[in-house]
Coordinates of C-alpha atoms and ligand atoms in Angstrom, one line a residue:
M194 CA 1.3 184.5 36.0
K195 CA 0.8 184.4 32.0
K196 CA 3.2 182.6 29.9
I197 CA 6.2 184.0 28.8
L198 CA 6.2 184.5 25.1
Q199 CA 10.2 184.9 25.1
D200 CA 10.2 181.1 25.9
L201 CA 9.5 180.3 22.6
S202 CA 11.6 179.4 19.8
F203 CA 11.2 181.2 16.2
E204 CA 9.7 177.9 15.0
E205 CA 7.2 177.9 18.1
L206 CA 6.4 181.4 17.7
E207 CA 5.9 180.9 14.3
N208 CA 3.5 177.8 14.8
L209 CA 1.5 179.8 17.4
I210 CA 1.1 182.7 14.9
L211 CA -0.2 180.2 12.2
S212 CA -2.8 178.8 14.8
Y213 CA -4.1 182.2 15.2
G214 CA -4.8 182.2 11.6
E215 CA -2.4 185.2 11.2
K216 CA 0.2 185.0 8.2
K217 CA 3.6 183.8 8.5
F218 CA 5.5 186.8 8.1
R219 CA 4.0 188.2 11.1
A220 CA 5.9 185.9 13.2
Q221 CA 9.1 187.4 11.7
Q222 CA 7.9 190.9 12.7
I223 CA 7.1 190.0 16.5
Y224 CA 10.2 188.0 16.9
G225 CA 12.2 190.9 15.6
A226 CA 10.4 193.2 17.9
V227 CA 11.0 191.2 20.9
M228 CA 14.6 190.6 20.1
R229 CA 15.2 194.4 20.3
G230 CA 13.4 193.9 23.7
K231 CA 10.0 195.5 23.0
K232 CA 6.9 195.1 25.4
L233 CA 4.1 193.0 23.5
S234 CA 2.2 196.2 23.8
E235 CA 4.7 198.0 21.6
I236 CA 4.7 195.5 18.9
N237 CA 3.3 197.3 15.5
V238 CA 0.8 194.9 14.4
S239 CA -2.9 195.0 14.3
A240 CA -4.6 196.0 17.4
E241 CA -6.3 192.7 17.5
L242 CA -3.2 190.6 17.4
R243 CA -1.3 192.6 19.7
G244 CA -4.4 192.1 22.2
R245 CA -4.5 188.7 21.9
L246 CA -1.0 188.3 22.6
C247 CA -1.1 190.4 25.6
E248 CA -4.3 188.5 26.7
E249 CA -1.9 185.1 26.6
F250 CA 1.6 186.4 27.7
E251 CA 3.3 188.6 29.9
N252 CA 3.9 192.3 28.4
E253 CA 7.0 192.5 30.0
P254 CA 8.2 189.8 32.0
I255 CA 11.2 191.4 33.5
V256 CA 11.4 195.4 34.2
I257 CA 14.6 197.1 35.4
E258 CA 13.5 198.0 38.8
Q259 CA 16.8 200.0 39.8
T260 CA 20.5 200.4 38.4
F261 CA 23.4 201.0 40.1
T262 CA 26.7 202.4 38.2
S263 CA 30.0 201.6 39.8
S264 CA 32.9 203.9 39.6
D265 CA 34.4 201.8 37.4
G266 CA 32.0 202.0 35.0
T267 CA 30.1 198.5 35.9
E268 CA 26.5 198.8 35.7
K269 CA 24.5 196.4 38.3
Y270 CA 20.9 196.0 37.9
L271 CA 17.8 194.8 40.1
F272 CA 15.2 193.0 37.7
R273 CA 11.6 192.5 38.8
L274 CA 9.8 189.7 37.4
A275 CA 6.4 189.3 36.8
D276 CA 5.4 187.4 39.9
G277 CA 7.4 190.1 42.0
N278 CA 10.6 188.2 42.7
L279 CA 13.8 189.8 42.4
I280 CA 17.2 188.9 40.7
E281 CA 20.2 190.9 39.3
G282 CA 22.8 191.2 36.9
V283 CA 25.5 192.8 36.0
F284 CA 26.9 194.7 32.5
M285 CA 30.7 195.2 32.7
K286 CA 32.8 196.9 29.6
Y287 CA 35.8 195.5 28.4
K288 CA 38.3 196.3 25.5
Y289 CA 37.0 193.0 23.3
G290 CA 33.5 194.1 24.1
N291 CA 30.5 193.9 26.8
T292 CA 29.8 191.1 29.1
Q293 CA 26.5 190.8 30.8
C294 CA 26.2 188.4 33.9
V295 CA 22.8 186.7 33.9
S296 CA 20.7 185.0 36.8
T297 CA 19.3 181.5 36.2
Q298 CA 17.3 180.9 39.3
V299 CA 15.6 183.2 42.2
G300 CA 17.9 182.3 44.9
C301 CA 20.3 179.1 45.3
R302 CA 20.2 175.9 47.1
M303 CA 23.8 175.0 46.6
G304 CA 24.5 176.7 49.8
C305 CA 28.1 177.8 49.2
K306 CA 29.7 179.7 52.2
F307 CA 30.9 182.6 50.5
C308 CA 27.6 183.5 48.2
A309 CA 24.9 185.8 49.0
S310 CA 22.7 184.1 46.3
T311 CA 22.0 181.3 48.6
L312 CA 21.2 182.8 51.7
G313 CA 17.5 182.6 51.3
G314 CA 17.9 179.2 49.6
L315 CA 15.8 178.5 46.1
V316 CA 12.5 180.4 45.6
R317 CA 12.2 179.0 41.9
N318 CA 13.9 178.3 38.6
L319 CA 13.5 181.2 35.9
T320 CA 12.1 180.3 32.5
A321 CA 14.5 180.3 29.6
G322 CA 12.6 183.2 28.4
E323 CA 13.1 185.0 31.9
I324 CA 17.0 184.4 31.5
L325 CA 16.7 185.8 28.0
C326 CA 14.6 188.7 28.8
Q327 CA 17.7 189.7 31.0
V328 CA 19.8 189.9 28.0
L329 CA 17.1 191.6 25.4
A330 CA 16.5 194.3 28.1
I331 CA 20.2 195.3 29.0
N332 CA 21.0 195.1 25.2
A333 CA 18.3 197.7 24.0
L334 CA 19.2 200.0 27.1
H335 CA 22.6 200.2 26.1
G336 CA 21.3 201.0 22.7
G337 CA 21.7 197.7 21.0
T338 CA 19.7 195.9 18.3
D339 CA 19.3 192.3 17.2
K340 CA 21.7 192.7 14.3
N341 CA 23.8 195.1 16.4
R342 CA 24.7 194.0 19.8
A343 CA 25.5 196.0 22.9
V344 CA 25.9 192.8 24.8
T345 CA 28.7 190.5 23.0
N346 CA 29.6 188.2 25.7
L347 CA 27.6 186.2 28.4
V348 CA 28.5 184.6 31.6
L349 CA 26.0 182.3 33.7
M350 CA 27.3 183.7 37.1
G351 CA 24.3 185.7 38.4
S352 CA 22.3 184.4 41.2
G353 CA 21.6 180.3 40.9
E354 CA 23.4 177.3 39.8
P355 CA 22.6 176.9 35.8
L356 CA 23.0 173.2 35.7
D357 CA 20.4 172.9 38.8
N358 CA 18.0 174.3 36.4
Y359 CA 19.1 172.4 33.0
D360 CA 16.3 172.2 30.6
N361 CA 15.3 175.8 31.0
V362 CA 18.7 177.0 30.6
I363 CA 19.4 174.8 27.7
K364 CA 16.6 176.3 25.9
F365 CA 17.9 179.7 26.6
L366 CA 21.4 178.5 25.4
R367 CA 19.8 177.5 22.1
N368 CA 17.1 180.7 21.6
V369 CA 19.9 182.8 22.7
T370 CA 22.5 181.6 20.1
A371 CA 19.7 181.0 17.3
E372 CA 20.8 182.8 14.2
G373 CA 18.0 185.1 13.3
G374 CA 17.7 186.4 16.8
I375 CA 19.8 188.1 18.9
N376 CA 22.7 185.4 18.1
I377 CA 25.2 185.8 20.5
S378 CA 27.9 183.4 19.7
A379 CA 28.4 180.2 22.2
R380 CA 32.0 180.9 22.1
N381 CA 31.3 184.1 23.8
I382 CA 29.1 182.4 26.6
S383 CA 30.9 180.9 29.8
L384 CA 28.6 178.7 31.6
S385 CA 29.6 178.3 35.4
T386 CA 28.7 175.4 37.7
C387 CA 29.6 174.5 41.4
G388 CA 30.3 171.2 40.0
L389 CA 27.0 169.3 39.4
V390 CA 28.8 166.2 37.7
P391 CA 26.1 164.2 35.6
K392 CA 24.9 167.4 34.0
I393 CA 28.1 168.4 33.0
Y394 CA 28.1 164.9 30.8
A395 CA 24.8 166.1 29.7
L396 CA 25.9 169.3 28.7
A397 CA 28.6 167.7 26.9
E398 CA 26.4 165.9 24.7
E399 CA 24.1 169.3 23.8
N400 CA 26.4 170.5 20.9
I401 CA 26.5 174.1 22.3
P402 CA 30.1 174.8 22.1
L403 CA 30.4 177.4 25.2
N404 CA 33.0 178.0 28.0
L405 CA 32.6 175.4 30.9
T406 CA 33.6 177.1 34.0
I407 CA 33.9 175.4 37.4
S408 CA 33.9 176.8 41.1
L409 CA 36.6 175.0 42.3
H410 CA 38.0 177.1 45.1
Q411 CA 39.8 174.2 47.0
T412 CA 42.1 171.5 46.0
T413 CA 40.8 168.4 48.4
D414 CA 37.4 167.3 48.6
E415 CA 37.4 168.1 52.7
G416 CA 38.8 171.4 52.2
R417 CA 36.3 172.2 49.6
A418 CA 33.0 170.8 51.7
R419 CA 33.7 173.4 54.4
T420 CA 32.7 176.3 52.0
M421 CA 30.8 174.1 49.4
P422 CA 28.3 171.3 50.5
V423 CA 28.2 170.0 46.8
A424 CA 31.6 168.8 47.6
K425 CA 30.0 166.0 49.5
K426 CA 28.0 164.9 46.6
Y427 CA 30.7 165.1 43.9
S428 CA 34.3 164.6 44.2
I429 CA 37.1 166.8 42.6
D430 CA 38.2 163.6 40.8
E431 CA 34.6 163.0 39.4
I432 CA 34.5 166.7 38.3
L433 CA 37.9 166.7 36.6
K434 CA 36.9 163.1 34.6
A435 CA 33.7 165.1 33.3
C436 CA 35.8 168.0 32.5
G437 CA 38.3 166.1 30.5
Y438 CA 34.8 164.5 28.8
Y439 CA 33.5 168.0 27.8
F440 CA 36.9 168.6 26.3
E441 CA 37.0 165.6 24.3
K442 CA 33.4 166.2 23.1
T443 CA 34.0 169.9 22.4
G444 CA 37.3 170.3 21.9
R445 CA 36.8 173.4 24.2
R446 CA 39.4 174.0 26.9
Y447 CA 37.5 174.5 30.7
I448 CA 38.2 177.1 33.3
F449 CA 38.1 177.2 36.7
E450 CA 37.1 179.5 39.1
Y451 CA 39.2 179.8 42.2
S452 CA 37.9 183.1 44.8
L453 CA 40.6 183.3 47.2
I454 CA 39.7 183.5 50.9
A455 CA 42.1 184.6 53.9
G456 CA 43.0 181.6 55.9
E457 CA 41.1 178.9 53.6
N458 CA 42.8 178.1 50.4
C459 CA 45.4 181.1 49.5
E460 CA 48.8 179.5 51.0
K461 CA 51.8 177.6 49.2
E462 CA 50.3 174.2 49.9
H463 CA 46.9 175.2 48.0
A464 CA 49.0 176.4 45.1
D465 CA 51.2 173.0 44.8
G466 CA 47.7 171.3 45.1
L467 CA 46.2 173.2 42.2
I468 CA 49.3 172.4 40.2
S469 CA 49.3 168.8 40.9
L470 CA 45.2 168.2 40.2
L471 CA 45.6 170.7 36.8
K472 CA 49.2 170.6 35.2
G473 CA 48.7 169.5 31.9
K474 CA 45.1 169.5 31.4
P475 CA 43.7 171.9 28.8
C476 CA 42.2 174.4 31.5
H477 CA 42.9 178.0 32.5
V478 CA 42.6 179.2 36.2
N479 CA 40.7 182.6 37.1
L480 CA 41.7 183.6 40.3
I481 CA 39.1 186.2 42.1
R482 CA 39.5 187.9 45.3
L483 CA 36.7 187.2 47.4
N484 CA 33.7 189.6 47.5
E485 CA 33.1 189.8 51.4
V486 CA 29.6 189.4 52.0
K487 CA 28.7 191.1 55.2
E488 CA 26.2 188.1 56.5
R489 CA 29.4 185.6 55.9
N490 CA 32.6 185.4 57.9
L491 CA 34.9 185.1 55.5
N492 CA 37.6 187.3 54.3
T493 CA 39.1 188.4 51.5
V494 CA 43.1 188.8 50.8
T495 CA 45.3 191.5 49.9
E496 CA 46.0 192.2 46.2
K497 CA 49.8 191.4 47.0
Q498 CA 48.9 188.0 48.6
A499 CA 46.9 187.5 45.5
Y500 CA 49.6 188.5 43.1
R501 CA 51.9 185.6 45.3
F502 CA 49.3 183.0 44.6
L503 CA 49.2 183.8 40.9
G504 CA 52.8 183.8 40.8
L505 CA 53.2 180.2 42.2
L506 CA 50.6 178.8 39.9
E507 CA 52.2 180.2 37.1
K508 CA 55.8 179.4 38.1
G509 CA 54.3 175.8 38.4
G510 CA 53.3 176.1 34.7
L511 CA 49.6 176.5 35.0
S512 CA 47.7 179.2 32.6
A513 CA 46.1 181.6 35.3
T514 CA 45.0 185.1 35.6
L515 CA 43.9 187.0 38.4
R516 CA 40.5 188.7 37.6
R517 CA 40.1 192.6 38.1
Q518 CA 37.9 193.4 40.7
I519 CA 35.1 195.6 39.4
G520 CA 31.8 196.6 41.2
A521 CA 32.9 195.7 44.6
D522 CA 31.4 199.2 45.6
I523 CA 28.1 198.4 44.3
G524 CA 27.7 194.9 45.6
G525 CA 29.2 193.3 42.6
A526 CA 29.2 189.9 43.7
C527 CA 26.4 187.2 43.2
G528 CA 23.3 188.1 45.0
Q529 CA 24.6 190.9 47.3
L530 CA 21.8 193.5 45.8
R531 CA 18.9 191.1 46.1
A532 CA 19.8 190.2 49.8
S533 CA 20.0 193.5 50.8
R534 CA 16.8 194.9 49.2
L535 CA 15.2 191.8 50.7
K536 CA 16.3 192.6 53.9
E537 CA 15.3 196.6 53.7
Q538 CA 11.7 195.0 52.8
K539 CA 11.7 193.0 56.2
E540 CA 12.7 196.1 58.3
D541 CA 10.3 198.2 56.6
K542 CA 7.5 195.6 57.0
N543 CA 8.4 195.3 60.9
N544 CA 8.3 198.9 61.0
G545 CA 4.8 198.8 59.7
N546 CA 5.4 200.3 56.7
S547 CA 3.9 197.7 53.6
D548 CA 4.7 200.2 51.1
I549 CA 8.0 198.3 50.1
R550 CA 9.1 200.5 47.5
Ligands
SAH841 N1 26.3 178.7 40.7 C1 27.4 179.0 39.6 C2 27.0 180.3 39.1 C3 27.3 181.1 40.1 S1 28.3 182.6 40.6 C4 28.5 178.5 40.4 O1 28.9 177.9 41.5 O2 29.7 178.3 39.7 C5 30.0 182.8 39.6 C6 31.2 182.5 40.6 O3 31.5 183.7 41.7 C7 31.4 181.4 41.1 O4 32.5 180.7 41.0 C8 31.0 181.2 42.5 O5 31.5 180.6 43.2 C9 31.6 183.0 42.7 N2 31.3 183.5 44.1 C10 30.1 183.7 44.6 N3 29.7 184.3 45.4 C11 31.3 185.0 45.7 C12 31.8 186.0 46.5 N4 31.1 186.8 47.4 N5 33.2 186.4 46.5 C13 33.8 185.8 45.0 N6 33.0 184.7 44.5 C14 31.9 184.6 44.6

């Protein structure tokens, strides 16, 4: 694989262009084109400079391979990386703006039992530029530019554990929020983690005021360990302390994700558990009805059960919402699309069909 130009900050790009013996303003021109989602071969500079860039860097680090549109307007994409790996992303339209869900790794090694992204383990980390290119591509697809964005909000909730790819994710966050670039405000970015405690402390020191989101899904360490192996390493108590530190440092309220799984975590005792863990803390609880993954033997709850659980939390004084379920008809949950595509490829191979496209 060639290098990825979108990994570079503007300053790094400027140094590169100067090292080529080119004028400084060329860097601005190239940066602007890249931020508008252009391929390197489409940048309007001399053929010589374009040729040099294309020789050294990937022309198009990610390609939108397929788009699926849900009846509710949500779009889901399968992206192909330069090395042939597949990742996925989602674009959701809300009243206040448009949110894109990005992936941070190919696969995942966290092993959560309800999640499709982790089925085949971790393949590799994405580079900062590969994460940024997802945003640039979808912004351009929807007619956005660097100055007039079609993507206004980001959630790092696609495939992968962002804090398990810490350095690349931080670099991505700096580049996507940089003034002069696509410049998405950190306040409009949510980073979701299964709870890698030392990395939460590190994130608090980075001075990036994003929304920290923790995948909690249970109220006791034993219960949590049943579906989330990471719970054996870090306790809920340690996670809550790290969140408290994050709030102290950034002044940002944190969010807990709680996916409702039938028979696992949605009885009154669980609501009481959440209330005693979280009451009085500067946090919000986001309930989600489990998106059933066919490789996994876990079931979702009815809407009525979900609202009952929400009611219990509210009565107990927690700030909580039930997230509208969107995109369920297009494999909306983490990793479902890629998993089904990989399965198709395997079946095709077994049928002696090597042309997987
Ligand atoms: N690795 C990060 C980000 C991944 S996914 C994390 O664990 O937070 C974003 C959210 O979707 C997480 O809360 C994750 O637990 C949840 N999730 C994954 N698969 C799901 C499914 N099938 N149904 C509902 N929520 C799911």
